[in-house]
Coordinates of C-alpha atoms in Angstrom, one line a residue:
X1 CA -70.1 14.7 -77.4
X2 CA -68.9 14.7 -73.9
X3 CA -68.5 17.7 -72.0
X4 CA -66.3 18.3 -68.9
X5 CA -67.4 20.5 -66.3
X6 CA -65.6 22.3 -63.3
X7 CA -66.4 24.9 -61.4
X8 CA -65.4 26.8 -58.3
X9 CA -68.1 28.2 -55.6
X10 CA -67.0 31.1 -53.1
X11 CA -69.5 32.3 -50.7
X12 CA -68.8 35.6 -49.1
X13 CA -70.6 36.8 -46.3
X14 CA -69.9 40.9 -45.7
X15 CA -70.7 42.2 -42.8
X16 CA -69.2 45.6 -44.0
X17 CA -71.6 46.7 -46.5
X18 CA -74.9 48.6 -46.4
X19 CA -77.6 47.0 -44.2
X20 CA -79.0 45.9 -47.8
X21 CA -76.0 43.4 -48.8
X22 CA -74.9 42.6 -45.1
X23 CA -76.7 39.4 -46.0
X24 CA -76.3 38.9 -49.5
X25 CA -74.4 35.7 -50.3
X26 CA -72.1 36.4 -53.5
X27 CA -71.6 33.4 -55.5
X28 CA -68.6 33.3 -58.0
X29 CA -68.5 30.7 -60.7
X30 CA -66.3 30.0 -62.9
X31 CA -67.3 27.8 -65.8
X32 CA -64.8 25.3 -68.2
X33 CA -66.8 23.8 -71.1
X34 CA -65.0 21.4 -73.1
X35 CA -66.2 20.2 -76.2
X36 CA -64.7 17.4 -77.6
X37 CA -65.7 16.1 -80.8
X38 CA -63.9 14.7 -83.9
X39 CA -63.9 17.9 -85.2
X40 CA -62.9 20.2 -82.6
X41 CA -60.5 19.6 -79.9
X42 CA -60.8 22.4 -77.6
X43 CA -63.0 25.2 -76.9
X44 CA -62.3 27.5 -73.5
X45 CA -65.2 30.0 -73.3
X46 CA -64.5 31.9 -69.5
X47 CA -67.6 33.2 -68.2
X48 CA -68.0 37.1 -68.2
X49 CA -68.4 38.6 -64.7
X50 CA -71.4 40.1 -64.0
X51 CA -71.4 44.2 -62.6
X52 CA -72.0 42.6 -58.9
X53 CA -69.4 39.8 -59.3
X54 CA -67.2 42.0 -60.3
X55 CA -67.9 44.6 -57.7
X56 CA -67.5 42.2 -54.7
X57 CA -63.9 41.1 -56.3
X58 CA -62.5 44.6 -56.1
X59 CA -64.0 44.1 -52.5
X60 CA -61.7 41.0 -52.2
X61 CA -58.5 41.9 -53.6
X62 CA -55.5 43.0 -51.4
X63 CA -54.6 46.8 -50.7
X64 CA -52.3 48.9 -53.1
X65 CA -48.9 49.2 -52.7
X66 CA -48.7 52.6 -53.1
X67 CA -51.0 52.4 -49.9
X68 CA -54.0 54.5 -51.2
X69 CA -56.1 51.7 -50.1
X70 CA -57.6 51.2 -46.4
X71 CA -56.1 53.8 -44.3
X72 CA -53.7 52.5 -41.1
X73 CA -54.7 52.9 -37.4
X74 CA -53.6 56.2 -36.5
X75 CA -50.2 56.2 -34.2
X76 CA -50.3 56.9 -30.6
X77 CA -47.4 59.7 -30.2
X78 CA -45.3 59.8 -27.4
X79 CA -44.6 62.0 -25.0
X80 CA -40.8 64.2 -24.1
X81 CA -41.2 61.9 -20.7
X82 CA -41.2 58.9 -22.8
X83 CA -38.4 59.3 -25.3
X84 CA -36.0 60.6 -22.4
X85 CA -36.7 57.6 -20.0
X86 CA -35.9 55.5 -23.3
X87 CA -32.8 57.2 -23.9
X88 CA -32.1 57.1 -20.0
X89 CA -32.6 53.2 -20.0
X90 CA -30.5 52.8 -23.4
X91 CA -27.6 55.3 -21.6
X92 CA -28.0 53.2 -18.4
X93 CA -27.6 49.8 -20.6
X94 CA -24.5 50.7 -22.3
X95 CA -23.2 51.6 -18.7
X96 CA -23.8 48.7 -17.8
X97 CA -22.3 46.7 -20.7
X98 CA -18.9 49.4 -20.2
X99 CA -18.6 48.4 -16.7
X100 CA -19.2 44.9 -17.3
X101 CA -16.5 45.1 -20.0
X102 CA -14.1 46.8 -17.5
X103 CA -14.4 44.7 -14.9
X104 CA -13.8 41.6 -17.7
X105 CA -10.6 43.7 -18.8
X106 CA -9.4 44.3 -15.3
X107 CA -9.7 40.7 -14.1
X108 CA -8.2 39.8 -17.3
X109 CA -5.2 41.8 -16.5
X110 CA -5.1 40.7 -12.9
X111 CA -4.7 37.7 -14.1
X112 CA -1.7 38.1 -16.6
X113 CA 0.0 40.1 -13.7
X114 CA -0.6 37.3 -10.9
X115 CA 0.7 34.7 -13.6
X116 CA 3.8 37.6 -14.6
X117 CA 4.5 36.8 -10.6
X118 CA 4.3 33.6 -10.1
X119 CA 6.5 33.4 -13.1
X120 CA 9.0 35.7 -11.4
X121 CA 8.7 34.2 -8.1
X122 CA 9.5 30.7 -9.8
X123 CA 12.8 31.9 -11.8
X124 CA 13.7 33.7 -8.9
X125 CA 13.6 30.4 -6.9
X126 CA 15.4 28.9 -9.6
X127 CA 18.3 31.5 -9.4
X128 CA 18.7 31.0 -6.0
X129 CA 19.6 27.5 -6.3
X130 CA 23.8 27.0 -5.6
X131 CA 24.2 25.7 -9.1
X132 CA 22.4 28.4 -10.8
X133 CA 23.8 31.2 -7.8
X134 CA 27.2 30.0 -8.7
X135 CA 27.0 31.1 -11.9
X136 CA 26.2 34.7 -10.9
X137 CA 29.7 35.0 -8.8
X138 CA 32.6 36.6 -10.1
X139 CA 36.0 36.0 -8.3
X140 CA 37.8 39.6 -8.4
X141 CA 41.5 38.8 -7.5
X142 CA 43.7 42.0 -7.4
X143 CA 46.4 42.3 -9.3
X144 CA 49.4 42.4 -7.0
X145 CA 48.5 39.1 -6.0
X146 CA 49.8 37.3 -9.6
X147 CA 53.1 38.4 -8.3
X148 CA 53.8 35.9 -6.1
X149 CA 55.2 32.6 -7.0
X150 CA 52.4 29.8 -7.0
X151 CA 49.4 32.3 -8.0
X152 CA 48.8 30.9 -11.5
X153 CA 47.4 28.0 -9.8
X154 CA 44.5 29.8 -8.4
X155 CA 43.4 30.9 -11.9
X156 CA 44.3 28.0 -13.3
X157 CA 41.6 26.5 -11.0
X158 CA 38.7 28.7 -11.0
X159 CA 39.3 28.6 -15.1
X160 CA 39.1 24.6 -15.1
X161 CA 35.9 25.1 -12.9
X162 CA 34.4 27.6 -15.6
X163 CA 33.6 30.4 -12.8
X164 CA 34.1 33.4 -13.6
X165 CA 36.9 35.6 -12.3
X166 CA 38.6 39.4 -12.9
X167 CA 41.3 40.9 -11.9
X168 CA 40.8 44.4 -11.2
X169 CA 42.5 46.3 -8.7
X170 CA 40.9 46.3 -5.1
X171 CA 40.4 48.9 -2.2
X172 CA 42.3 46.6 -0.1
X173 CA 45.4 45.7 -1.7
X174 CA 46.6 41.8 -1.8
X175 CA 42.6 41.1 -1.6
X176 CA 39.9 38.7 -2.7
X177 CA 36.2 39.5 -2.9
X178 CA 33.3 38.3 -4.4
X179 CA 30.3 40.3 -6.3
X180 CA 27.5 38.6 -7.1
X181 CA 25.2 39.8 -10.7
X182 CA 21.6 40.2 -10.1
X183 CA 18.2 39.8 -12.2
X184 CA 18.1 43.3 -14.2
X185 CA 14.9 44.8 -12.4
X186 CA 14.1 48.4 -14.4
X187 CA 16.6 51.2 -15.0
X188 CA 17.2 51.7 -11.2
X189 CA 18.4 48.1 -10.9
X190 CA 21.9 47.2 -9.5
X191 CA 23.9 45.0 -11.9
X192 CA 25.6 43.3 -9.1
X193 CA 26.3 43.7 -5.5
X194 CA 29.8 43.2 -3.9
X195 CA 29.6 40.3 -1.4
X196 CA 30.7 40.8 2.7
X197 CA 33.7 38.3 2.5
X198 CA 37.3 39.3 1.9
X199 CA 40.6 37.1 1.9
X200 CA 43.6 38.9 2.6
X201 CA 46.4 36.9 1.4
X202 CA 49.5 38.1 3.2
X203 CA 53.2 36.3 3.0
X204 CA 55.0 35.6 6.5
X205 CA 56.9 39.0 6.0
X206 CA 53.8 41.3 5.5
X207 CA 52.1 39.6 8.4
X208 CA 55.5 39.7 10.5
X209 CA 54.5 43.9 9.9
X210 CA 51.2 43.9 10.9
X211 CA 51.7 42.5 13.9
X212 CA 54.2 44.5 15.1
X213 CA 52.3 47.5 14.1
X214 CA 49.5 46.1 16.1
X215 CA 51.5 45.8 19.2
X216 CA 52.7 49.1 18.6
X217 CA 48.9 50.4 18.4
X218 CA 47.9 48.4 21.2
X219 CA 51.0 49.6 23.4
X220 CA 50.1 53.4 22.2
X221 CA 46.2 52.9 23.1
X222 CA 45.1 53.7 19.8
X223 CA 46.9 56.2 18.1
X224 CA 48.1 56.0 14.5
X225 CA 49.5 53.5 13.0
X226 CA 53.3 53.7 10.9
X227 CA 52.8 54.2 7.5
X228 CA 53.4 51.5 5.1
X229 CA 51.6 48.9 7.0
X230 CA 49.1 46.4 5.8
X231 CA 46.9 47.2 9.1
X232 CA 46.0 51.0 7.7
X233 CA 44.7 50.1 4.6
X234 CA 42.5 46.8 6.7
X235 CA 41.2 49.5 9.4
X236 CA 40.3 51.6 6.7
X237 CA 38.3 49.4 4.7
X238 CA 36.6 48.1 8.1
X239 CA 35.5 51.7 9.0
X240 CA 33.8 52.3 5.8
X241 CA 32.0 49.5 6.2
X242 CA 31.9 47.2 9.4
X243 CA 29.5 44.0 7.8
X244 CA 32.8 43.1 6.1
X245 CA 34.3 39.9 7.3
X246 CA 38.0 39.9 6.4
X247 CA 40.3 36.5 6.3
X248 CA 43.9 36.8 6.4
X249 CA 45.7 34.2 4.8
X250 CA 49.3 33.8 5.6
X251 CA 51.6 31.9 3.4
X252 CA 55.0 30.8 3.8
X253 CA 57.2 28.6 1.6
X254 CA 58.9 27.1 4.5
X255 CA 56.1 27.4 7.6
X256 CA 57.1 28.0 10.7
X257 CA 53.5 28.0 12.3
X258 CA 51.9 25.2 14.1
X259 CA 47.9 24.1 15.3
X260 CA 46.9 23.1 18.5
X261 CA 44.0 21.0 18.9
X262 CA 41.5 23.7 19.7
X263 CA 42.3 25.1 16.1
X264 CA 43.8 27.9 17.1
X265 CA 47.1 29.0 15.0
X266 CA 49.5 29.9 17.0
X267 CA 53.2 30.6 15.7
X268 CA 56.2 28.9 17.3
X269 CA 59.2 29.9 18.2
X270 CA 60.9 30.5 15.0
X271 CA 58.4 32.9 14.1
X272 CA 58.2 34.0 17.5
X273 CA 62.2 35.0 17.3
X274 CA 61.5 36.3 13.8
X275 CA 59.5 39.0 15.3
X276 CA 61.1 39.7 18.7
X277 CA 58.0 39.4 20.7
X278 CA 56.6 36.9 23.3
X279 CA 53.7 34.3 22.9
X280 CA 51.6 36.1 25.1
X281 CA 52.6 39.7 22.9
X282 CA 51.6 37.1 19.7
X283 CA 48.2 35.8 21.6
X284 CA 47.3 39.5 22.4
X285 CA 47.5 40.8 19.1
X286 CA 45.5 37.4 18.1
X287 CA 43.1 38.2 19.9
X288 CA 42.5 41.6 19.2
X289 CA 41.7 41.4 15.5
X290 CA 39.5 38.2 16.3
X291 CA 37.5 39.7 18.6
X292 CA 37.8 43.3 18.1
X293 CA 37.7 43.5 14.1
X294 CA 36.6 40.2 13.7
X295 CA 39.8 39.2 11.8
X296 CA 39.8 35.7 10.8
X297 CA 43.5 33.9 10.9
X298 CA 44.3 31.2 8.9
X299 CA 48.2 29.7 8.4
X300 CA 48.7 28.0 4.7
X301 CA 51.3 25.4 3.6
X302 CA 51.4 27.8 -0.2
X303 CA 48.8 28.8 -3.3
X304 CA 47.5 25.4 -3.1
X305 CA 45.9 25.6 -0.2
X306 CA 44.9 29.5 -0.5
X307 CA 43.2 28.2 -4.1
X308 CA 41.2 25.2 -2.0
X309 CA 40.3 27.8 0.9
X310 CA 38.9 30.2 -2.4
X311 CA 36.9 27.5 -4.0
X312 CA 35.5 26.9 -0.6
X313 CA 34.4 30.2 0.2
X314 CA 32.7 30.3 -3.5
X315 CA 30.9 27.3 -3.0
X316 CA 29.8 28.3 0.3
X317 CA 28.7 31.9 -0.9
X318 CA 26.7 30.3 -3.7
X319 CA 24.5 28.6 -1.2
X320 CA 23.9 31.4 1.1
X321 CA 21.2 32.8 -0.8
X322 CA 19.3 29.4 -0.9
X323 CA 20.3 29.2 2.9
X324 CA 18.9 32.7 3.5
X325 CA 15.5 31.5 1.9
X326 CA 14.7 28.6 4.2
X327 CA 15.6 30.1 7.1
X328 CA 12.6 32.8 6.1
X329 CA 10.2 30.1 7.1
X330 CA 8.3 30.2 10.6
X331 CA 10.0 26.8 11.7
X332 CA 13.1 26.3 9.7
X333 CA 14.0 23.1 11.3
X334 CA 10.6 21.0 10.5
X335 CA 11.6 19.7 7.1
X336 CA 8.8 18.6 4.8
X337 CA 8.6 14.8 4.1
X338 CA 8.1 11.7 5.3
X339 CA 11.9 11.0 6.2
X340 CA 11.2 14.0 8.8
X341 CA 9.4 11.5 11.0
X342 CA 6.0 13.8 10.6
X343 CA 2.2 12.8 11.0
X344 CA 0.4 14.4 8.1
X345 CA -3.3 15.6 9.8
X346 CA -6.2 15.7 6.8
X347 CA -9.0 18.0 7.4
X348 CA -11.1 15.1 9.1
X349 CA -9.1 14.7 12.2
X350 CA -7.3 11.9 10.6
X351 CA -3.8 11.6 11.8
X352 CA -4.1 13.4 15.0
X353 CA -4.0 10.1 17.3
X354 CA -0.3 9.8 15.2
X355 CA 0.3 13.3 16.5
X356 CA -0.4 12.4 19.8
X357 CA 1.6 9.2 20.3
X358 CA 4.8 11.6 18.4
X359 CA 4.0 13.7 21.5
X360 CA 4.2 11.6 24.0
X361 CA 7.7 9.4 22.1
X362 CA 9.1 12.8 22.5
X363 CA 9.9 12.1 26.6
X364 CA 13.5 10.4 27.0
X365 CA 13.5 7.0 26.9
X366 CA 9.8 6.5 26.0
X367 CA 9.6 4.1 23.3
X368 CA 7.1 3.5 20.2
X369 CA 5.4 0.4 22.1
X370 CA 4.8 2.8 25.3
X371 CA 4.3 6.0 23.4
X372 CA 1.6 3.6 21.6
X373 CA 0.3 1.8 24.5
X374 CA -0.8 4.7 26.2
X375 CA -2.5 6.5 22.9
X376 CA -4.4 3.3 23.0
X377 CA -5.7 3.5 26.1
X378 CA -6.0 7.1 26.4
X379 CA -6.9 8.3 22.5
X380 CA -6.5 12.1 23.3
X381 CA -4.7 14.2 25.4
X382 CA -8.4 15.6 26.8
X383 CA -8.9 12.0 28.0
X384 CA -5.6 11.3 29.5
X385 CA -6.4 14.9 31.6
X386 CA -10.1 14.0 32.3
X387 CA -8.7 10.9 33.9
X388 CA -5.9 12.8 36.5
X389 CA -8.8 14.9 37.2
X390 CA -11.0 12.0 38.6
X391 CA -8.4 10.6 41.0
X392 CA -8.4 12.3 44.3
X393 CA -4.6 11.9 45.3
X394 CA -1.1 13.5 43.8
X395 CA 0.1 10.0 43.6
X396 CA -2.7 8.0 42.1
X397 CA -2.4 10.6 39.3
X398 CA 1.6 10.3 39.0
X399 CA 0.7 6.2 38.7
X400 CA -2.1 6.3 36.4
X401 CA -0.7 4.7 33.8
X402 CA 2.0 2.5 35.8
X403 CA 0.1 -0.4 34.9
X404 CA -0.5 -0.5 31.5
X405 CA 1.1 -4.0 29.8
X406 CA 3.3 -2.9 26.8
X407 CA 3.7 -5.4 24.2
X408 CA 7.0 -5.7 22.6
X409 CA 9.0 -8.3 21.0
X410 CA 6.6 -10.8 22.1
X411 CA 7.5 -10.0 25.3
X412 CA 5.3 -8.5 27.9
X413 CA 6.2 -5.3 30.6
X414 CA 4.3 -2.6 32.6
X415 CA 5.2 1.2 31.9
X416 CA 6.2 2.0 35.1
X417 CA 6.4 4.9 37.5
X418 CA 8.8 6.5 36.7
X419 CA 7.5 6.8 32.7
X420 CA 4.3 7.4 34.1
X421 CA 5.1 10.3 36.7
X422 CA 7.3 11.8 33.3
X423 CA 3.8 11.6 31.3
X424 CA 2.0 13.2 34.2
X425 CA 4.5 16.2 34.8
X426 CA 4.4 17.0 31.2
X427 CA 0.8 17.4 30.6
X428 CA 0.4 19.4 34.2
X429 CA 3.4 20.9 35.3
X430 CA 3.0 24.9 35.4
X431 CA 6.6 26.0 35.5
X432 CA 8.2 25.8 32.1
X433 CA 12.1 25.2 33.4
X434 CA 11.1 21.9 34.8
X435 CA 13.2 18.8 34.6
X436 CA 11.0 15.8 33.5
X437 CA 13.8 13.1 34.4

C-alpha cells in the first residue's frame, strides 16, 4: 500500500494577543491520506481542527461586510473655515475656466469678423475693377431725346454692348446721366448713387437760343433770363448742385462749325450770321460757361458721334472708382514691380548700394557706368560726405570724383567736372530751388 502525503504548514506569529500567545507559533496542517489498494481507490479523511486552530483562523479571516468587524479610524472633521475656502477655491476655478472660455469665444469671434473683412475688403476690390464697375452703371437717357432723328443708334449701341440703360425722364431735359448701383450695406444703404457727369445734347437751333439768351444775360449783368430757354433749366440744375459737370453736345445735320488747332470750337460765319452776333459776342459767351459754369462745348458731325462720345464717358466713369483707389496711396506714382526700375531693400541691408547708385543715375546725363563707378568707389552716401569733409578747399571737394576711370564699351573715360561738381551740389547744397546743371 502506498500512501501519498501533502501537507501545508503556516506559521503565525501575533503580536496582538495576550502577553501569553504573543509568542506562540500556531501551526496549521492539513493532512491528505491516500490509500490505494486493489480494493479501495480513494479515501479523503480532512483533519478536524483543533479549538486553538480553529480559534487563530477566525483570527485570520477577513472583516465582515456588514462591517461589524474591526472598527475604522475615526474621521478628523472639518472645520466652517475649511469647507468655505474649498467652496471659494472651487468658485474661483470655475471663474477661471468661464473666463478662459470667454476669452476662447471672443478670439474665436474676432477672428470670423477679421476674416468677414478681409472678405469684404477683397469683393469690394473686385467691384471696383472697370470690368466689374461697368456692370454697376446704368445709362439714363431722357425721353425727349428718342425724338430726334439718328437716336436709335445710341440704344442700339449701348444694347449691343450689354450695358444697361433707362429712359426715364430727367431734371434737365434733353440730358444724359449716369447712376452707379452699390453693394447693399444694411437697411440704411443707398441702392445707387447718381454720378457728377451730364451730356446735354442740344441741336444747332436750341443752342442758337442759349446763346443769345446768354448775351442777353451777360448784357443785362445778371438778371433773368427769357423764359423758354435751355439756359434756365442748366442754371437751375447747377445751383442745386455745383459738383455737376455738364457737356453740351451740339448736333447739326449739315455743320456749320469748325476747330482750330488749340481745340477750341469755334463757329464760323454761317452760324455766326445765323445768330446775328460777332465772334468776339460768340467767344464771350464761350467763355463764360467754360469758365464760369464750367460748361464743356463739344460740336458733333450727328448721333454717331454723340453715341461714341457716350460710350466714352461710360468707359471712363467705370474706371474712376479704380482710379480713385490708387491715387489713395502715399506715393501714387511709384508702381510696384520690377518694370518700375525699383531696388527691392531686404531687412539685411541688401539692396541699398542699388539704391544708392538709382540715386545718384537720377542727375541729368549721369549714366549707369558713372552712377556705378562712383557707388564703387564710394559704397555709401556717409562715405562720399566723410570724404568732402577731409579736403580743405571748395574746389578740391567739387573735383573729388573728377578722376574716377569709367569703364564702358570697352572704352575708357574720366567723370569729369562738371558730373562731379553736379554729385557734390546734390549731396550739400542747402537751398532747395537750386539748379544742379
Amino acid at each position: 500500500m502506498s500512501v501519498l502525503r501533502r501537507a501545508k504548514t503556516w506559521e503565525i506569529s501575533e503580536s496582538e494577543g495576550s502577553d501569553a500567545e504573543s509568542s506562540q507559533t500556531v501551526t496549521v496542517s492539513t493532512g491528505l491520506i491516500v490509500d490505494q489498494s486493489s480494493e479501495h481507490k480513494c479515501t479523503t479523511l480532512p483533519s478536524s481542527p483543533t479549538k486553538s486552530e480553529s480559534s487563530q483562523t477566525s483570527a485570520l479571516s477577513p472583516p465582515r461586510p456588514d462591517g461589524r468587524g474591526t472598527p475604522s479610524p475615526a474621521r478628523k472633521r472639518r472645520t466652517k473655515e475649511e469647507i468655505e475656502a474649498d467652496r471659494q477655491t472651487a468658485r474661483e476655478r470655475k471663474e477661471a475656466r468661464e473666463r478662459q472660455r470667454a476669452a476662447r469665444a471672443r478670439e474665436k469671434e474676432e477672428r470670423r469678423q477679421e476674416q468677414q473683412r478681409r472678405r469684404e475688403a477683397a469683393e469690394n476690390l473686385k467691384s471696383l475693377r472697370p470690368e466689374n464697375c461697368l456692370k454697376c452703371l446704368t445709362v439714363c437717357v431722357d425721353p425727349a431725346l428718342l425724338q430726334q432723328d439718328g437716336s436709335d443708334i445710341l440704344l442700339d449701341t449701348l444694347a449691343a454692348f450689354e450695358w444697361k440703360f433707362s429712359i426715364e425722364s430727367q431734371q434737365l431735359p434733353h440730358s444724359i446721366t449716369w447712376t452707379r448701383d452699390l453693394p447693399q450695406q444694411g437697411d440704411d444703404g443707398k441702392g445707387s448713387v447718381e454720378e457728377e457727369q451730364v451730356v446735354l445734347v442740344l441741336d444747332l437751333t436750341d443752342f442758337m437760343d442759349m446763346v443769345v439768351s446768354v448775351k442777353k444775360m451777360l448784357d443785362s449783368e445778371g438778371e433773368e433770363v427769357g423764359v423758354g430757354s435751355f439756359l434756365s433749366p442748366l442754371l437751375e440744375c447747377l445751383n442745386r448742385d455745383a459738383k455737376k459737370v455738364v457737356t453740351l453736345l451740339v448736333t447739326d445735320s449739315q455743320p456749320d462749325y469748325r476747330t482750330d488747332a488749340c481745340g477750341v470750337h469755334l463757329l464760323d460765319e454761317t452760324l455766326q450770321s445765323k445768330l446775328g452776333m460777332e465772334d468776339l459776342d460768340i467767344e464771350e459767351v464761350l467763355v463764360y460757361l467754360q469758365l464760369s459754369k464750367n460748361i464743356s462745348l463739344v460740336f458733333l458731325d450727328g448721333w454717331q458721334e454723340v453715341t461714341n462720345h457716350v460710350c466714352a464717358v461710360t468707359k471712363a466713369l467705370s474706371k474712376r472708382p479704380f482710379k480713385l483707389l490708387t491715387e489713395r496711396a502715399e506715393l501714387p506714382f511709384c508702381v510696384d514691380g520690377s518694370w518700375a526700375s525699383g531696388v527691392r531693400v531686404e531687412r539685411d541691408g541688401s539692396g541699398l548700394i542699388g539704391v544708392w547708385t538709382k540715386q545718384i543715375q537720377q542727375l541729368n546725363r549721369v549714366s549707369p557706368a558713372v552712377a556705378s563707378t562712383v557707388t564703387a568707389a564710394y559704397p555709401s552716401p556717409q562715405l562720399l560726405l566723410q570724404a568732402y569733409q577731409s579736403l580743405g578747399s571748395e574746389e578740391d571737394r567739387k573735383g573729388l570724383l573728377a578722376g574716377l576711370l569709367v569703364k564702358s564699351g570697352g572704352k575708357e573715360r574720366r567723370i569729369g567736372p562738371e558730373i562731379s561738381a553736379r554729385v557734390y551740389r546734390s549731396l550739400t547744397a542747402q537751398n532747395p530751388q537750386l539748379v544742379l546743371d
